mmCIF file of C-alpha atoms in Angstrom:
data_model
loop_
_atom_site.group_PDB
_atom_site.id
_atom_site.type_symbol
_atom_site.label_atom_id
_atom_site.label_comp_id
_atom_site.label_asym_id
_atom_site.label_seq_id
_atom_site.Cartn_x
_atom_site.Cartn_y
_atom_site.Cartn_z
ATOM 1 C CA MET D 36 126.021 86.384 37.509
ATOM 2 C CA PRO D 37 127.330 88.925 40.055
ATOM 3 C CA LYS D 38 130.813 88.814 41.485
ATOM 4 C CA TRP D 39 131.119 87.734 45.138
ATOM 5 C CA ILE D 40 131.966 91.224 46.372
ATOM 6 C CA ASP D 41 128.971 92.698 44.515
ATOM 7 C CA TYR D 42 126.589 90.110 45.947
ATOM 8 C CA LYS D 43 127.935 90.719 49.459
ATOM 9 C CA ARG D 44 127.380 94.474 49.052
ATOM 10 C CA MET D 45 123.829 93.919 47.764
ATOM 11 C CA ALA D 46 123.053 91.581 50.665
ATOM 12 C CA LYS D 47 124.200 94.210 53.174
ATOM 13 C CA GLU D 48 122.197 96.900 51.396
ATOM 14 C CA ARG D 49 119.000 94.879 51.680
ATOM 15 C CA GLY D 50 119.609 94.375 55.397
ATOM 16 C CA ALA D 51 120.935 90.811 55.416
ATOM 17 C CA LEU D 52 123.591 89.838 57.927
ATOM 18 C CA ALA D 53 126.183 89.235 55.168
ATOM 19 C CA LEU D 54 128.641 87.620 57.571
ATOM 20 C CA GLU D 55 131.481 86.113 55.572
ATOM 21 C CA LEU D 56 133.024 82.928 56.947
ATOM 22 C CA TYR D 57 135.190 80.293 55.278
ATOM 23 C CA ILE D 58 134.317 76.620 54.843
ATOM 24 C CA VAL D 59 137.108 74.069 54.679
ATOM 25 C CA ASN D 60 136.172 70.596 53.459
ATOM 26 C CA THR D 61 138.876 68.189 54.558
ATOM 27 C CA VAL D 62 139.419 64.573 53.475
ATOM 28 C CA PRO D 63 142.042 61.894 54.173
ATOM 29 C CA ALA D 64 144.861 61.991 51.628
ATOM 30 C CA GLY D 65 144.429 58.259 51.005
ATOM 31 C CA PRO D 66 143.537 54.951 52.603
ATOM 32 C CA ASP D 67 146.920 54.694 54.338
ATOM 33 C CA ALA D 68 146.834 58.229 55.793
ATOM 34 C CA ASP D 69 147.738 58.252 59.487
ATOM 35 C CA VAL D 70 144.810 60.391 60.601
ATOM 36 C CA PRO D 71 144.725 58.893 64.140
ATOM 37 C CA GLY D 72 148.442 59.576 64.624
ATOM 38 C CA THR D 73 147.996 63.254 63.769
ATOM 39 C CA LEU D 74 144.741 63.700 65.696
ATOM 40 C CA PRO D 75 146.255 64.974 68.995
ATOM 41 C CA ASP D 76 148.187 67.750 67.224
ATOM 42 C CA HIS D 77 145.157 68.593 65.073
ATOM 43 C CA LEU D 78 142.876 68.866 68.121
ATOM 44 C CA ALA D 79 145.416 71.061 69.935
ATOM 45 C CA TYR D 80 145.563 73.325 66.877
ATOM 46 C CA GLN D 81 141.770 73.481 66.710
ATOM 47 C CA ALA D 82 141.601 74.390 70.418
ATOM 48 C CA LYS D 83 144.172 77.160 69.885
ATOM 49 C CA MET D 84 142.249 78.530 66.901
ATOM 50 C CA GLU D 85 139.013 78.426 68.910
ATOM 51 C CA GLN D 86 140.636 80.318 71.818
ATOM 52 C CA GLN D 87 141.874 82.962 69.368
ATOM 53 C CA GLY D 88 138.347 83.385 67.966
ATOM 54 C CA LYS D 89 139.346 82.110 64.529
ATOM 55 C CA LEU D 90 137.502 78.770 64.616
ATOM 56 C CA ALA D 91 133.711 78.974 64.445
ATOM 57 C CA PHE D 92 132.826 75.276 64.082
ATOM 58 C CA ALA D 93 134.542 71.997 63.187
ATOM 59 C CA GLY D 94 133.720 68.320 63.086
ATOM 60 C CA PRO D 95 133.142 65.200 60.997
ATOM 61 C CA VAL D 96 130.629 64.975 58.160
ATOM 62 C CA SER D 97 128.592 61.853 57.402
ATOM 63 C CA ASP D 98 128.536 60.094 54.064
ATOM 64 C CA PHE D 99 125.634 60.886 51.720
ATOM 65 C CA SER D 100 123.422 58.227 53.319
ATOM 66 C CA GLY D 101 123.747 60.014 56.651
ATOM 67 C CA GLU D 102 124.455 56.669 58.314
ATOM 68 C CA ASP D 103 128.223 56.283 58.149
ATOM 69 C CA LEU D 104 131.444 58.225 58.536
ATOM 70 C CA ASN D 105 133.693 58.391 55.515
ATOM 71 C CA GLY D 106 136.577 60.396 56.962
ATOM 72 C CA GLU D 107 135.436 63.788 55.721
ATOM 73 C CA GLY D 108 135.271 66.811 57.947
ATOM 74 C CA MET D 109 134.281 70.454 57.848
ATOM 75 C CA ILE D 110 135.969 73.426 59.475
ATOM 76 C CA ILE D 111 134.485 76.911 59.497
ATOM 77 C CA TYR D 112 136.908 79.761 60.085
ATOM 78 C CA ARG D 113 136.473 83.427 60.917
ATOM 79 C CA ALA D 114 139.124 85.307 58.951
ATOM 80 C CA ALA D 115 139.767 88.686 57.373
ATOM 81 C CA SER D 116 140.158 87.157 53.904
ATOM 82 C CA LEU D 117 140.121 83.954 51.919
ATOM 83 C CA GLU D 118 143.920 84.048 51.908
ATOM 84 C CA GLU D 119 144.057 84.243 55.713
ATOM 85 C CA ALA D 120 141.578 81.370 56.051
ATOM 86 C CA ARG D 121 143.668 79.318 53.615
ATOM 87 C CA SER D 122 146.734 79.943 55.774
ATOM 88 C CA PHE D 123 144.806 78.711 58.840
ATOM 89 C CA ALA D 124 143.932 75.498 56.981
ATOM 90 C CA GLU D 125 147.478 75.048 55.692
ATOM 91 C CA GLU D 126 148.854 75.297 59.252
ATOM 92 C CA ASP D 127 146.503 72.581 60.550
ATOM 93 C CA PRO D 128 148.781 69.624 61.387
ATOM 94 C CA MET D 129 146.530 67.280 59.397
ATOM 95 C CA HIS D 130 147.057 69.330 56.230
ATOM 96 C CA LYS D 131 150.620 70.429 56.962
ATOM 97 C CA SER D 132 151.749 66.801 57.331
ATOM 98 C CA GLY D 133 149.942 65.727 54.153
ATOM 99 C CA VAL D 134 147.629 63.322 56.011
ATOM 100 C CA ARG D 135 144.565 65.218 54.780
ATOM 101 C CA THR D 136 143.836 67.504 51.846
ATOM 102 C CA PHE D 137 141.336 70.346 51.762
ATOM 103 C CA THR D 138 139.291 72.690 49.642
ATOM 104 C CA ILE D 139 138.130 76.062 50.853
ATOM 105 C CA ARG D 140 135.255 78.366 49.913
ATOM 106 C CA ARG D 141 133.701 81.584 51.112
ATOM 107 C CA TRP D 142 130.330 81.330 52.878
ATOM 108 C CA LEU D 143 128.022 84.311 53.279
ATOM 109 C CA ILE D 144 125.586 83.905 56.147
ATOM 110 C CA ASN D 145 122.454 85.940 55.484
ATOM 111 C CA GLU D 146 119.665 84.165 57.336
ATOM 112 C CA GLY D 147 119.123 81.671 60.142
ATOM 113 C CA SER D 148 119.043 81.451 63.887
ATOM 114 C CA PHE D 149 120.348 79.458 66.806
ATOM 115 C CA THR D 150 119.493 79.182 70.470
ATOM 116 C CA LEU D 151 122.022 79.448 73.258
ATOM 117 C CA SER D 152 120.982 78.348 76.741
ATOM 118 C CA VAL D 153 123.270 78.961 79.704
ATOM 119 C CA GLY D 154 122.469 77.485 83.112
ATOM 120 C CA LEU D 155 124.622 79.361 85.597
ATOM 121 C CA SER D 156 124.086 77.304 88.753
ATOM 122 C CA GLY D 157 124.500 74.001 86.886
ATOM 123 C CA GLN D 158 127.308 75.324 84.680
ATOM 124 C CA ARG D 159 125.370 74.097 81.642
ATOM 125 C CA VAL D 160 125.645 75.426 78.120
ATOM 126 C CA GLU D 161 123.463 74.174 75.258
ATOM 127 C CA LEU D 162 123.561 75.257 71.643
ATOM 128 C CA ALA D 163 120.645 74.308 69.432
#
């Protein structure tokens, strides 16, 4: 099995995008975790990270049935390294206060697409 860096190089050589991002899976630290009490600080941190271009996407994740929330979330960072992305996650007020715990992994985006629609006169933006 190739090392990450070797696979990334091979992906680039074959013409894939090979955009490396970082996925943070975040979960409440326990049933008594004060997630709501930390939410305002967490959202302010997320907004700051987004403004700095470091936050690609973030939001809750459903349970495996797809019908319910179970408190899990996902954050996708743009960072220069896994270590930098880890520091972003560690500084999130949810993690820093111990209300939530996280795991982090590298994600190499090779394929896919999205559509961005901007309506200037109606000040409308849609991402699909």
